[in-house]
XYZ file of C-alpha atoms in Angstrom:
733
model
C 93.617 73.813 -105.711
C 91.406 70.828 -104.899
C 92.763 69.180 -108.046
C 96.344 69.787 -106.803
C 95.442 68.293 -103.379
C 93.984 65.264 -105.108
C 97.192 64.763 -107.115
C 99.301 65.120 -103.934
C 97.057 62.685 -102.084
C 97.287 60.206 -104.958
C 101.084 60.663 -104.977
C 101.285 60.073 -101.201
C 98.988 57.071 -101.538
C 101.308 55.613 -104.206
C 104.319 56.250 -101.958
C 102.491 54.586 -99.044
C 101.589 51.640 -101.247
C 105.202 51.437 -102.407
C 106.442 51.639 -98.786
C 103.917 48.965 -97.762
C 105.097 46.752 -100.580
C 108.727 47.307 -99.528
C 107.823 46.549 -95.890
C 105.970 43.432 -97.009
C 108.981 42.327 -99.048
C 111.273 42.948 -96.063
C 108.879 41.093 -93.745
C 108.861 38.154 -96.161
C 112.671 38.289 -96.335
C 112.877 38.400 -92.517
C 110.469 35.485 -92.245
C 112.560 33.567 -94.759
C 115.736 34.474 -92.845
C 114.114 33.384 -89.552
C 113.071 30.127 -91.148
C 116.623 29.666 -92.479
C 118.116 30.400 -89.027
C 115.695 27.959 -87.411
C 116.558 25.341 -90.017
C 120.266 25.905 -89.409
C 119.715 25.724 -85.612
C 117.889 22.434 -86.116
C 120.773 21.173 -88.251
C 123.310 22.284 -85.607
C 121.229 20.603 -82.888
C 120.981 17.441 -84.985
C 124.737 17.554 -85.628
C 125.369 18.066 -81.883
C 123.115 15.134 -81.025
C 124.816 13.013 -83.683
C 128.224 13.934 -82.214
C 127.018 13.062 -78.705
C 125.669 9.740 -79.968
C 128.942 9.062 -81.786
C 130.927 9.952 -78.625
C 128.711 7.629 -76.577
C 129.109 4.910 -79.206
C 132.886 5.427 -79.213
C 133.006 5.233 -75.406
C 130.884 2.085 -75.534
C 133.050 0.622 -78.310
C 136.183 1.414 -76.288
C 134.622 -0.243 -73.220
C 133.607 -3.285 -75.281
C 137.089 -3.428 -76.816
C 138.732 -3.429 -73.372
C 136.280 -6.053 -72.105
C 136.753 -8.107 -75.274
C 140.559 -7.987 -74.913
C 140.330 -8.870 -71.226
C 138.052 -11.805 -72.004
C 140.156 -12.851 -75.009
C 143.162 -12.698 -72.696
C 141.325 -15.076 -70.364
C 140.265 -17.403 -73.179
C 143.815 -17.506 -74.582
C 145.628 -17.729 -71.255
C 143.467 -20.527 -69.838
C 144.589 -23.245 -72.310
C 148.066 -21.684 -72.315
C 148.211 -22.214 -68.559
C 148.023 -25.990 -69.083
C 150.524 -25.933 -71.964
C 153.147 -24.035 -69.935
C 152.748 -25.943 -66.662
C 152.712 -29.401 -68.287
C 155.494 -28.454 -70.717
C 157.632 -27.369 -67.768
C 156.819 -30.557 -65.852
C 157.846 -32.724 -68.822
C 160.984 -30.680 -69.505
C 162.070 -31.066 -65.848
C 161.795 -34.879 -66.336
C 161.778 -35.403 -62.557
C 161.033 -39.145 -62.942
C 163.894 -39.505 -65.459
C 161.818 -41.690 -67.829
C 161.917 -39.397 -70.912
C 164.554 -39.591 -73.629
C 166.738 -36.570 -74.402
C 164.694 -35.981 -77.573
C 161.390 -36.029 -75.659
C 162.780 -33.537 -73.127
C 163.805 -31.323 -76.073
C 160.244 -31.600 -77.477
C 158.854 -30.532 -74.082
C 161.258 -27.576 -73.952
C 160.118 -26.491 -77.411
C 156.457 -26.757 -76.349
C 157.197 -24.602 -73.296
C 159.235 -22.117 -75.337
C 156.495 -21.762 -77.991
C 153.887 -21.305 -75.260
C 156.047 -18.577 -73.701
C 156.295 -16.805 -77.083
C 152.504 -16.961 -77.400
C 152.147 -15.516 -73.904
C 154.466 -12.632 -74.880
C 152.243 -11.814 -77.883
C 149.131 -11.762 -75.657
C 150.974 -9.539 -73.167
C 151.960 -7.128 -75.987
C 148.331 -6.746 -77.098
C 147.223 -6.111 -73.494
C 150.089 -3.640 -72.967
C 148.991 -1.624 -75.994
C 145.379 -1.617 -74.740
C 146.456 -0.405 -71.305
C 148.631 2.323 -72.844
C 145.792 3.466 -75.119
C 143.368 3.684 -72.205
C 145.889 5.584 -70.076
C 145.872 2.987 -67.303
C 149.626 2.316 -67.335
C 151.231 3.674 -64.178
C 154.803 4.904 -63.781
C 156.761 3.729 -60.727
C 159.868 5.887 -60.772
C 162.947 4.717 -58.881
C 166.691 5.231 -58.966
C 168.472 2.817 -61.345
C 172.221 2.383 -61.211
C 173.750 2.531 -64.712
C 176.167 -0.271 -63.761
C 173.307 -2.655 -62.898
C 171.462 -1.589 -66.087
C 174.557 -2.436 -68.138
C 174.825 -5.846 -66.420
C 171.152 -6.518 -67.141
C 171.561 -5.748 -70.881
C 174.680 -7.937 -71.009
C 173.005 -10.820 -69.158
C 169.781 -10.768 -71.190
C 171.224 -10.402 -74.702
C 174.727 -11.884 -74.735
C 173.307 -15.361 -75.513
C 171.340 -13.891 -78.478
C 174.589 -12.555 -79.918
C 176.443 -15.826 -79.288
C 173.691 -17.910 -80.917
C 173.884 -15.758 -84.096
C 177.698 -15.326 -83.946
C 177.297 -11.541 -83.897
C 179.645 -9.139 -82.070
C 177.646 -7.327 -79.351
C 179.252 -4.083 -78.151
C 177.964 -2.360 -75.012
C 179.385 1.100 -74.308
C 178.210 3.070 -71.264
C 180.041 6.425 -71.228
C 182.277 7.089 -68.154
C 180.797 10.636 -68.117
C 177.343 9.279 -67.226
C 176.007 10.151 -63.749
C 175.781 7.209 -61.350
C 171.990 6.816 -61.560
C 168.888 7.623 -63.597
C 165.442 8.078 -62.022
C 162.741 6.450 -64.156
C 160.504 3.360 -64.251
C 162.941 0.435 -64.341
C 160.422 -2.078 -65.708
C 159.311 0.222 -68.569
C 162.880 1.236 -69.494
C 163.929 -2.431 -69.621
C 160.830 -3.188 -71.741
C 161.805 -0.513 -74.318
C 165.447 -1.663 -74.447
C 164.333 -5.292 -74.774
C 162.000 -4.442 -77.686
C 164.677 -2.415 -79.515
C 167.433 -4.977 -78.949
C 165.193 -7.931 -79.897
C 164.456 -6.173 -83.198
C 168.144 -5.409 -83.763
C 169.108 -9.078 -83.363
C 166.062 -10.309 -85.317
C 166.827 -8.225 -88.415
C 170.644 -8.611 -88.360
C 172.314 -11.686 -89.822
C 175.841 -10.265 -90.334
C 177.893 -7.403 -88.916
C 177.138 -6.350 -85.335
C 174.686 -4.977 -82.782
C 175.766 -2.157 -80.461
C 174.364 -0.306 -77.451
C 175.792 3.127 -76.684
C 174.592 5.107 -73.648
C 175.758 8.666 -72.948
C 174.610 12.127 -71.872
C 172.808 13.665 -74.891
C 173.532 17.190 -76.052
C 171.049 17.250 -78.965
C 169.114 14.988 -81.295
C 165.619 14.964 -79.852
C 162.651 16.843 -81.352
C 163.166 20.597 -80.870
C 160.668 21.962 -78.361
C 159.854 18.511 -76.855
C 158.277 19.732 -73.619
C 159.708 17.137 -71.229
C 163.203 16.845 -72.719
C 163.563 20.632 -73.158
C 162.751 21.134 -69.459
C 165.136 18.387 -68.264
C 168.506 19.516 -66.879
C 170.164 16.355 -68.230
C 169.033 14.062 -71.027
C 170.397 10.531 -71.517
C 170.461 8.845 -74.917
C 170.350 5.080 -75.421
C 171.392 4.309 -79.014
C 170.763 0.757 -80.296
C 172.505 0.231 -83.660
C 172.537 -2.740 -86.007
C 173.925 -3.604 -89.440
C 170.721 -5.375 -90.483
C 168.218 -4.969 -93.301
C 167.506 -1.280 -92.650
C 164.174 0.461 -93.272
C 163.056 2.252 -96.439
C 162.382 6.022 -95.937
C 158.654 5.691 -96.795
C 158.219 3.035 -94.074
C 160.130 4.774 -91.279
C 157.045 6.512 -89.833
C 154.753 3.590 -90.542
C 156.642 1.050 -88.375
C 155.772 2.952 -85.185
C 152.048 2.435 -85.813
C 150.360 -0.548 -84.145
C 150.171 -3.751 -86.225
C 152.402 -2.221 -88.957
C 155.678 -3.762 -90.112
C 158.403 -2.882 -92.587
C 158.489 -6.560 -93.559
C 154.758 -7.152 -94.123
C 152.719 -9.243 -96.540
C 152.254 -12.977 -96.970
C 155.814 -13.618 -98.160
C 157.503 -11.921 -95.227
C 160.701 -13.388 -93.848
C 160.485 -12.181 -90.239
C 157.690 -12.978 -87.745
C 156.075 -10.914 -84.997
C 152.977 -8.752 -84.467
C 154.464 -5.345 -85.194
C 153.492 -4.088 -81.724
C 156.939 -3.775 -80.130
C 157.873 -0.384 -81.611
C 154.388 1.055 -81.074
C 154.494 0.032 -77.394
C 158.072 1.333 -77.052
C 157.137 4.729 -78.514
C 154.178 5.136 -76.144
C 156.216 4.018 -73.126
C 158.990 6.474 -74.058
C 156.383 9.287 -74.130
C 155.020 8.067 -70.782
C 158.517 8.360 -69.274
C 158.892 11.912 -70.656
C 161.111 10.971 -73.593
C 160.972 9.899 -77.222
C 162.490 7.494 -79.758
C 164.191 8.718 -82.958
C 165.111 6.552 -85.934
C 167.984 6.845 -88.389
C 168.116 4.082 -91.012
C 169.490 3.293 -94.481
C 167.896 0.451 -96.442
C 170.290 -2.488 -96.651
C 172.846 -0.931 -94.269
C 171.210 -0.971 -90.850
C 169.304 1.146 -88.334
C 169.890 3.166 -85.167
C 166.983 3.636 -82.756
C 167.811 6.303 -80.155
C 165.812 6.563 -76.944
C 166.062 9.983 -75.249
C 165.031 10.119 -71.574
C 165.325 12.831 -68.896
C 167.823 11.852 -66.178
C 165.147 12.729 -63.572
C 161.590 11.554 -64.321
C 159.127 14.467 -64.212
C 155.558 13.590 -63.273
C 153.367 14.566 -66.204
C 149.891 16.033 -66.441
C 147.656 14.914 -69.278
C 148.364 18.215 -71.145
C 152.110 17.653 -70.882
C 151.681 14.080 -72.054
C 149.919 15.252 -75.185
C 152.624 17.852 -75.822
C 155.432 15.341 -75.182
C 154.082 12.661 -77.508
C 155.362 12.733 -81.103
C 152.947 13.567 -83.917
C 150.594 10.701 -84.650
C 150.974 9.156 -81.196
C 147.979 7.514 -79.580
C 146.681 10.164 -77.147
C 146.838 9.391 -73.435
C 143.442 9.757 -71.834
C 144.663 9.857 -68.245
C 147.675 11.381 -66.479
C 150.376 8.907 -65.537
C 150.416 7.970 -61.872
C 153.487 6.900 -59.951
C 154.618 6.092 -56.482
C 154.945 9.368 -54.574
C 158.547 9.975 -53.532
C 158.877 11.341 -49.996
C 162.175 12.998 -49.099
C 163.537 10.637 -46.430
C 166.999 10.018 -44.956
C 168.199 7.107 -47.115
C 171.230 9.068 -48.390
C 172.356 9.968 -44.856
C 172.147 6.507 -43.228
C 175.554 5.309 -41.956
C 176.455 1.896 -40.461
C 175.395 1.846 -36.819
C 172.641 4.479 -37.247
C 169.182 3.792 -35.846
C 166.875 3.644 -38.845
C 163.146 3.061 -39.235
C 161.478 1.831 -42.439
C 157.970 3.348 -42.672
C 155.665 1.347 -44.978
C 152.567 3.497 -45.516
C 150.608 4.261 -48.710
C 149.086 7.549 -47.453
C 151.841 10.136 -48.133
C 150.454 12.586 -45.527
C 150.421 9.954 -42.773
C 153.864 8.735 -43.899
C 155.252 12.282 -43.464
C 153.761 12.448 -39.953
C 155.421 9.116 -39.053
C 158.720 10.280 -40.592
C 158.675 13.489 -38.513
C 157.966 11.533 -35.311
C 160.670 8.979 -36.145
C 163.231 11.790 -36.507
C 162.060 13.307 -33.206
C 162.696 9.915 -31.543
C 166.254 9.742 -32.918
C 165.656 7.502 -35.962
C 166.699 8.135 -39.539
C 163.688 7.376 -41.709
C 163.069 5.407 -44.908
C 159.637 5.629 -46.544
C 157.992 3.102 -48.896
C 154.424 3.527 -50.176
C 154.362 0.082 -51.854
C 155.055 -3.428 -50.583
C 157.606 -4.321 -53.278
C 159.609 -1.139 -52.518
C 159.472 -1.954 -48.788
C 160.980 -5.418 -49.320
C 163.773 -3.964 -51.498
C 164.596 -1.231 -48.927
C 164.526 -3.737 -46.042
C 167.071 -5.974 -47.789
C 169.245 -3.049 -48.901
C 169.336 -0.900 -45.737
C 168.672 -3.477 -42.975
C 166.656 -0.976 -40.886
C 166.627 -1.216 -37.097
C 162.804 -1.525 -37.094
C 159.808 -1.344 -39.449
C 156.306 0.133 -39.155
C 153.888 -1.567 -41.547
C 150.454 -0.645 -42.918
C 148.293 -3.579 -44.071
C 146.480 -2.018 -47.048
C 149.063 -1.180 -49.725
C 148.441 -0.526 -53.443
C 150.384 -3.504 -54.786
C 150.071 -6.197 -52.094
C 148.682 -6.777 -48.611
C 150.912 -5.882 -45.673
C 150.512 -9.500 -44.527
C 152.389 -10.586 -47.677
C 155.152 -8.062 -46.897
C 155.371 -9.337 -43.299
C 155.461 -12.990 -44.434
C 158.230 -12.251 -46.944
C 160.256 -10.341 -44.338
C 159.969 -13.218 -41.881
C 160.759 -15.899 -44.476
C 164.067 -14.246 -45.438
C 167.026 -15.009 -43.124
C 168.380 -11.509 -43.944
C 165.321 -9.636 -42.596
C 163.403 -11.941 -40.227
C 165.077 -10.537 -37.069
C 163.953 -6.933 -37.808
C 161.110 -6.014 -35.413
C 157.895 -5.062 -37.229
C 155.210 -2.856 -35.656
C 151.862 -3.103 -37.469
C 150.124 0.301 -37.617
C 146.929 -0.057 -39.629
C 143.188 0.501 -39.698
C 142.999 -3.310 -39.793
C 143.725 -4.203 -36.162
C 144.184 -7.988 -36.179
C 146.528 -8.292 -33.230
C 146.730 -12.081 -32.912
C 147.063 -12.472 -36.700
C 149.985 -9.990 -36.710
C 151.779 -11.447 -33.676
C 151.445 -15.009 -34.992
C 153.219 -13.915 -38.173
C 156.177 -12.508 -36.282
C 155.266 -8.830 -35.710
C 156.399 -7.735 -32.243
C 153.340 -5.521 -31.812
C 150.156 -4.402 -33.562
C 147.965 -1.375 -33.068
C 144.982 0.253 -34.773
C 146.091 3.366 -36.661
C 146.102 6.072 -33.963
C 144.279 9.292 -34.793
C 146.409 11.388 -32.403
C 150.118 12.103 -32.001
C 149.817 10.809 -28.405
C 148.762 7.417 -29.784
C 151.701 7.437 -32.193
C 154.054 8.436 -29.360
C 153.000 5.257 -27.532
C 153.822 3.209 -30.675
C 157.266 4.784 -31.004
C 157.967 4.368 -27.286
C 157.092 0.672 -27.684
C 159.562 0.374 -30.592
C 162.284 2.225 -28.652
C 161.766 0.039 -25.580
C 161.858 -3.135 -27.700
C 165.162 -2.033 -29.239
C 166.859 -1.374 -25.888
C 169.855 -3.742 -25.664
C 168.884 -6.744 -23.553
C 169.427 -10.473 -23.669
C 166.255 -12.127 -24.957
C 164.703 -14.439 -22.335
C 162.953 -17.758 -23.058
C 160.986 -19.925 -20.605
C 160.708 -23.681 -21.255
C 157.771 -25.294 -19.386
C 158.307 -29.087 -19.415
C 158.022 -31.589 -16.527
C 160.247 -34.280 -18.114
C 163.826 -33.349 -17.169
C 165.453 -35.158 -20.138
C 162.998 -33.546 -22.594
C 163.551 -30.135 -20.988
C 167.359 -30.493 -21.273
C 167.108 -31.524 -24.950
C 164.951 -28.445 -25.742
C 167.467 -26.178 -23.960
C 170.329 -27.806 -25.906
C 168.461 -27.354 -29.183
C 167.679 -23.669 -28.663
C 170.587 -22.307 -26.623
C 173.259 -19.896 -27.837
C 174.936 -16.864 -26.271
C 172.289 -14.467 -27.704
C 169.476 -15.730 -25.410
C 168.936 -16.681 -21.767
C 166.814 -19.800 -21.086
C 164.928 -20.578 -17.858
C 162.958 -23.768 -17.145
C 159.856 -24.651 -15.152
C 158.578 -28.171 -14.351
C 155.040 -27.253 -13.235
C 152.306 -24.821 -14.205
C 152.507 -23.005 -10.839
C 156.300 -22.556 -11.192
C 155.800 -21.277 -14.757
C 153.261 -18.635 -13.610
C 155.579 -17.508 -10.784
C 158.486 -17.059 -13.204
C 156.368 -15.310 -15.857
C 155.036 -12.814 -13.307
C 158.434 -12.318 -11.652
C 160.503 -11.272 -14.689
C 159.695 -10.334 -18.306
C 160.081 -13.094 -20.918
C 160.173 -12.687 -24.710
C 158.865 -16.180 -25.518
C 157.640 -19.338 -23.815
C 157.762 -23.022 -24.895
C 154.966 -25.078 -23.333
C 154.222 -28.791 -23.098
C 150.487 -29.430 -22.659
C 151.014 -32.261 -20.125
C 152.057 -30.916 -16.711
C 151.799 -32.625 -13.286
C 149.768 -29.985 -11.441
C 147.552 -28.633 -14.233
C 147.036 -29.113 -17.960
C 148.695 -26.798 -20.450
C 145.223 -25.490 -21.307
C 144.644 -24.433 -17.696
C 148.009 -22.644 -17.673
C 147.056 -20.866 -20.914
C 143.794 -19.705 -19.317
C 145.760 -18.289 -16.353
C 148.074 -16.443 -18.790
C 144.985 -15.156 -20.583
C 143.724 -13.699 -17.298
C 146.900 -11.600 -16.827
C 146.892 -8.557 -19.190
C 150.674 -8.118 -18.741
C 151.330 -11.636 -20.142
C 149.037 -11.604 -23.163
C 151.667 -10.472 -25.664
C 154.198 -13.186 -24.753
C 154.351 -15.599 -27.693
C 153.680 -19.148 -26.456
C 154.871 -22.028 -28.621
C 153.026 -25.237 -27.755
C 155.447 -28.137 -28.320
C 153.712 -31.464 -28.212
C 154.726 -34.811 -29.686
C 151.162 -36.032 -30.116
C 148.436 -35.047 -32.560
C 145.827 -32.888 -30.874
C 142.243 -34.139 -30.864
C 139.643 -31.992 -32.627
C 138.402 -30.843 -29.205
C 141.929 -29.919 -28.019
C 142.651 -28.144 -31.283
C 139.435 -26.124 -30.934
C 140.323 -25.302 -27.300
C 143.785 -24.126 -28.400
C 142.315 -21.929 -31.153
C 139.878 -20.389 -28.676
C 142.696 -19.406 -26.315
C 144.853 -18.239 -29.250
C 142.396 -15.400 -29.921
C 143.774 -13.546 -26.899
C 147.109 -15.326 -26.306
C 149.643 -15.960 -29.034
C 149.922 -19.743 -29.293
C 151.793 -21.788 -31.924
C 151.450 -25.537 -32.166
C 154.628 -27.260 -33.468
C 155.477 -30.952 -33.581
C 159.126 -31.121 -34.692
C 162.381 -29.807 -33.166
C 163.186 -27.870 -36.382
C 159.838 -26.067 -36.301
C 160.276 -25.396 -32.575
C 163.663 -23.812 -33.220
C 162.287 -21.826 -36.144
C 159.252 -20.432 -34.291
C 161.203 -19.462 -31.169
C 163.929 -17.849 -33.318
C 161.202 -15.826 -35.048
C 159.568 -14.598 -31.838
C 162.922 -13.855 -30.183
C 164.004 -11.887 -33.291
C 167.285 -13.811 -33.443
C 169.748 -12.677 -36.132
C 170.242 -15.753 -38.338
C 173.770 -14.696 -39.400
C 174.877 -14.671 -35.725
C 173.699 -18.246 -35.002
C 176.041 -21.273 -35.062
C 176.392 -22.981 -38.511
C 174.428 -26.060 -37.352
C 171.419 -23.909 -36.371
C 171.657 -21.867 -39.601
C 171.620 -25.097 -41.628
C 168.520 -26.241 -39.750
C 166.693 -23.041 -40.788
C 167.981 -23.303 -44.378
C 166.638 -26.860 -44.668
C 163.253 -25.808 -43.361
C 162.897 -22.712 -45.563
C 164.516 -23.808 -48.823
C 162.823 -27.176 -49.112
C 159.213 -27.978 -49.930
C 158.795 -29.453 -46.445
C 156.181 -26.809 -45.626
C 154.070 -27.980 -48.629
C 154.340 -31.730 -48.034
C 151.033 -33.454 -47.160
C 149.138 -30.131 -47.095
C 145.724 -30.264 -48.774
C 145.081 -27.682 -51.496
C 141.665 -27.065 -53.070
C 141.914 -26.095 -56.768
C 138.768 -24.304 -57.991
C 138.560 -23.962 -61.783
C 135.867 -24.636 -64.381
C 138.482 -25.820 -66.909
C 139.454 -29.495 -66.453
C 142.764 -28.909 -68.283
C 143.819 -26.325 -65.696
C 142.877 -28.612 -62.804
C 144.906 -31.421 -64.373
C 147.954 -29.193 -64.963
C 147.917 -27.670 -61.457
C 147.265 -31.066 -59.831
C 150.280 -32.574 -61.622
C 152.527 -29.738 -60.489
C 151.310 -29.724 -56.863
C 151.456 -33.515 -56.492
C 155.112 -33.336 -57.601
C 155.851 -31.424 -54.349
C 153.825 -34.015 -52.414
C 150.749 -31.866 -51.785
C 147.295 -33.456 -51.583
C 144.987 -31.951 -54.210
C 141.187 -31.824 -54.197
C 139.255 -29.942 -56.868
C 135.973 -28.170 -57.535
C 134.639 -27.012 -60.902
C 132.305 -24.269 -59.633
C 131.889 -21.862 -56.724
C 129.024 -23.673 -55.001
C 130.941 -26.959 -54.977
C 134.033 -25.138 -53.623
C 132.055 -23.685 -50.686
C 130.665 -27.133 -49.814
C 134.161 -28.665 -49.907
C 135.686 -25.939 -47.698
C 132.875 -26.417 -45.170
C 133.017 -30.222 -45.312
C 136.786 -30.857 -45.385
C 138.555 -29.307 -42.363
C 142.000 -30.429 -43.595
C 142.007 -27.975 -46.567
C 145.008 -25.730 -45.873
C 144.883 -23.401 -48.895
C 142.573 -22.609 -51.831
C 143.595 -21.733 -55.405
C 140.580 -19.824 -56.742
C 139.950 -19.155 -60.436
C 138.054 -15.883 -60.943
C 136.279 -16.423 -64.291
C 133.662 -19.115 -63.668
C 130.050 -19.455 -64.874
C 127.064 -18.814 -62.537
C 129.108 -17.985 -59.408
C 132.451 -16.312 -60.120
C 135.550 -16.402 -57.903
C 134.762 -13.031 -56.268
C 131.336 -14.219 -55.045
C 132.756 -17.586 -53.962
C 135.491 -15.949 -51.840
C 132.993 -13.530 -50.259
C 130.741 -16.471 -49.357
C 133.652 -18.447 -47.814
C 134.768 -15.402 -45.763
C 131.263 -14.953 -44.320
C 131.951 -18.012 -42.147
C 134.210 -16.876 -39.264
C 135.910 -20.314 -39.218
C 137.556 -19.505 -42.558
C 138.598 -15.911 -41.907
C 142.297 -16.876 -41.917
C 142.148 -19.623 -44.598
C 144.702 -18.679 -47.299
C 142.890 -18.111 -50.623
C 145.076 -17.323 -53.644
C 143.141 -15.820 -56.572
C 144.129 -17.000 -60.067
C 142.995 -14.698 -62.851
C 143.853 -14.500 -66.521
C 142.317 -11.051 -67.009
C 145.375 -9.234 -65.637
C 143.800 -5.799 -66.166
C 144.014 -2.703 -63.950
C 142.182 -3.104 -60.648
C 142.130 -6.931 -60.694
C 144.360 -7.235 -57.618
C 142.275 -4.705 -55.668
C 139.023 -6.492 -56.624
C 140.475 -9.868 -55.588
C 141.709 -8.586 -52.213
C 138.438 -6.734 -51.559
C 136.527 -9.967 -52.234
C 138.591 -11.819 -49.601
C 141.670 -13.163 -51.417
C 144.825 -13.462 -49.318
C 146.919 -12.857 -52.436
C 146.743 -12.842 -56.223
C 148.625 -14.458 -59.110
C 148.026 -13.913 -62.847
C 147.655 -16.720 -65.368
C 149.438 -18.412 -67.000
C 150.805 -19.402 -63.606
C 154.567 -19.260 -63.181
C 155.341 -22.539 -61.363
C 158.109 -21.137 -59.145
C 156.097 -18.021 -58.282
C 153.062 -20.106 -57.263
C 155.145 -22.486 -55.109
C 156.857 -19.501 -53.469
C 153.460 -17.935 -52.740
C 152.181 -21.228 -51.309
C 155.257 -21.474 -49.041
C 154.599 -17.936 -47.783
C 150.962 -18.629 -46.933
C 151.362 -22.194 -45.612
C 154.558 -21.525 -43.709
C 152.647 -20.518 -40.595
């Protein structure tokens, strides 16, 4: 029995040993598995870190690429600025001393420079599209005007190549399409330019109609649209081989590539067009046969649908560059523009905050106005010209331009200068607003009661009444000549020969404007101005100081001091006197006699406002200074220059006759932003017009310029006419 127990114990011991060995093996296997899992975790962590580093590197590379392109744009545009300005100056041949051949050379220089500028713009466009910083500004476009634009822009191409050019807009088309006009025109221009470039015989045709099919099945934007419009651009040119039909939509790719290619270009046009089509909610399809021609068809929804980033990705064709940001556009507020009839009281509300705009629109309707709403300055100017509103409320800080620029443009145009403008803004610069022709200015009220006061002021201003003008002049002959110059049946003119008589008349009855000579028998004009300043009820009467003599520095300073609380304008010619009083009396130019209309035309259309004005050009590139100086001296402006910010500040402080500054942004040591901020720190230069010139032309440049103290902004290369127009706006008053 003991022997049997021993055998059993030995057997159990063996089993235990075997179990222990198995457990040991399993433990080793588990340890190995744990080690393997840990190793894999480390690998995953390393891979994750590597991905994060790569993402950071990509973000940095993208940032560097954008900065590089912006800087390259500056480096390329700066010399181009000189080429274009001087080429234009030579081509104009204002002195008449160039031969016809030399003028032709100059035109070719300018034309080649313009082509180079277009290439730079294409590269920047593609960068902006890739980074998702292109914004969509949707508006209604009349198909008739679109047809006229295509005809106007491309008929000469067809004539120069002796090609038939057929434009067919279907009669079944609706009247309008809602999309971004600028982007649509850019796509059509790219497609038509290609059609003409690659066609030497046959024809080019544009056919626009309502589409029933043809776009990619399931295209999210087009499938959701109630109506789709197709723009088909056909040519009988070289055609595109099947294997290259996808390739040509990629950036920097061309069907006609290689060193022996026949046709020029960067190969960016189609890539940009495809991305813009996706941005507008549409797409471009291609049908082509090698040697027979091509048809590019753009499909767009009749009504632009604002897209989220997810929709953008879904809408873009396969292989498209992904959009990293949702497209932004001007918010459309349902106003009364479709219900406005001739004779209706209408109010144009210019306000970039859509919530505040809706509040103003509701109040306007309550007060009996039909409302128009614009959230951008450019839209406001278009609506003002188109609808001729009864009055306008204007915010100063708008996304595309300052409200001051909108006000200046309204008051420079004979068609809109009579429309009363009420400034409603967080920027309460009353005297600045009134001097530029606004009838009133108020800080943006936080309550409906405050807004009620604004609307009551507008309503009262619009009540039919003959505008009244007081002429304060002790010389009877001079007084009669001023009355003769200004009088017409739309205003009533009273006269006063002394300061005391003027005060009596001003306090007795309301006047809309006053003309004042500074030399009076009983008191000086300055004393009269101080008395007006002491009467709160008289402070908003615009006073135009009409004096034949140059004011001394002391008198000028005295006048400026009073002008902070009383609106005072100093004019020294009969034309300017007529112009300023017409502005403050809100006279309708079309209703004035032809002789008075001609006087205003002469003053506004000519470069009279620029003559003998001193402009400071600040630029670190001597070629730019030379080019701008040549152009500005041609309109008889006096030009002084500075090559850096510090020098510019010293010149502004030391030369009181500087009337406007052209400020380059990209300068070494002290850039244009810092220079403008430094100039604005001195209260004496708070109203000095400073126009920023920048070649970077990237998103946010305008906002940065305005925030730094610029009055306005213009991109390089400078368009001569645009710059002169901007100078007229800012020097006019």
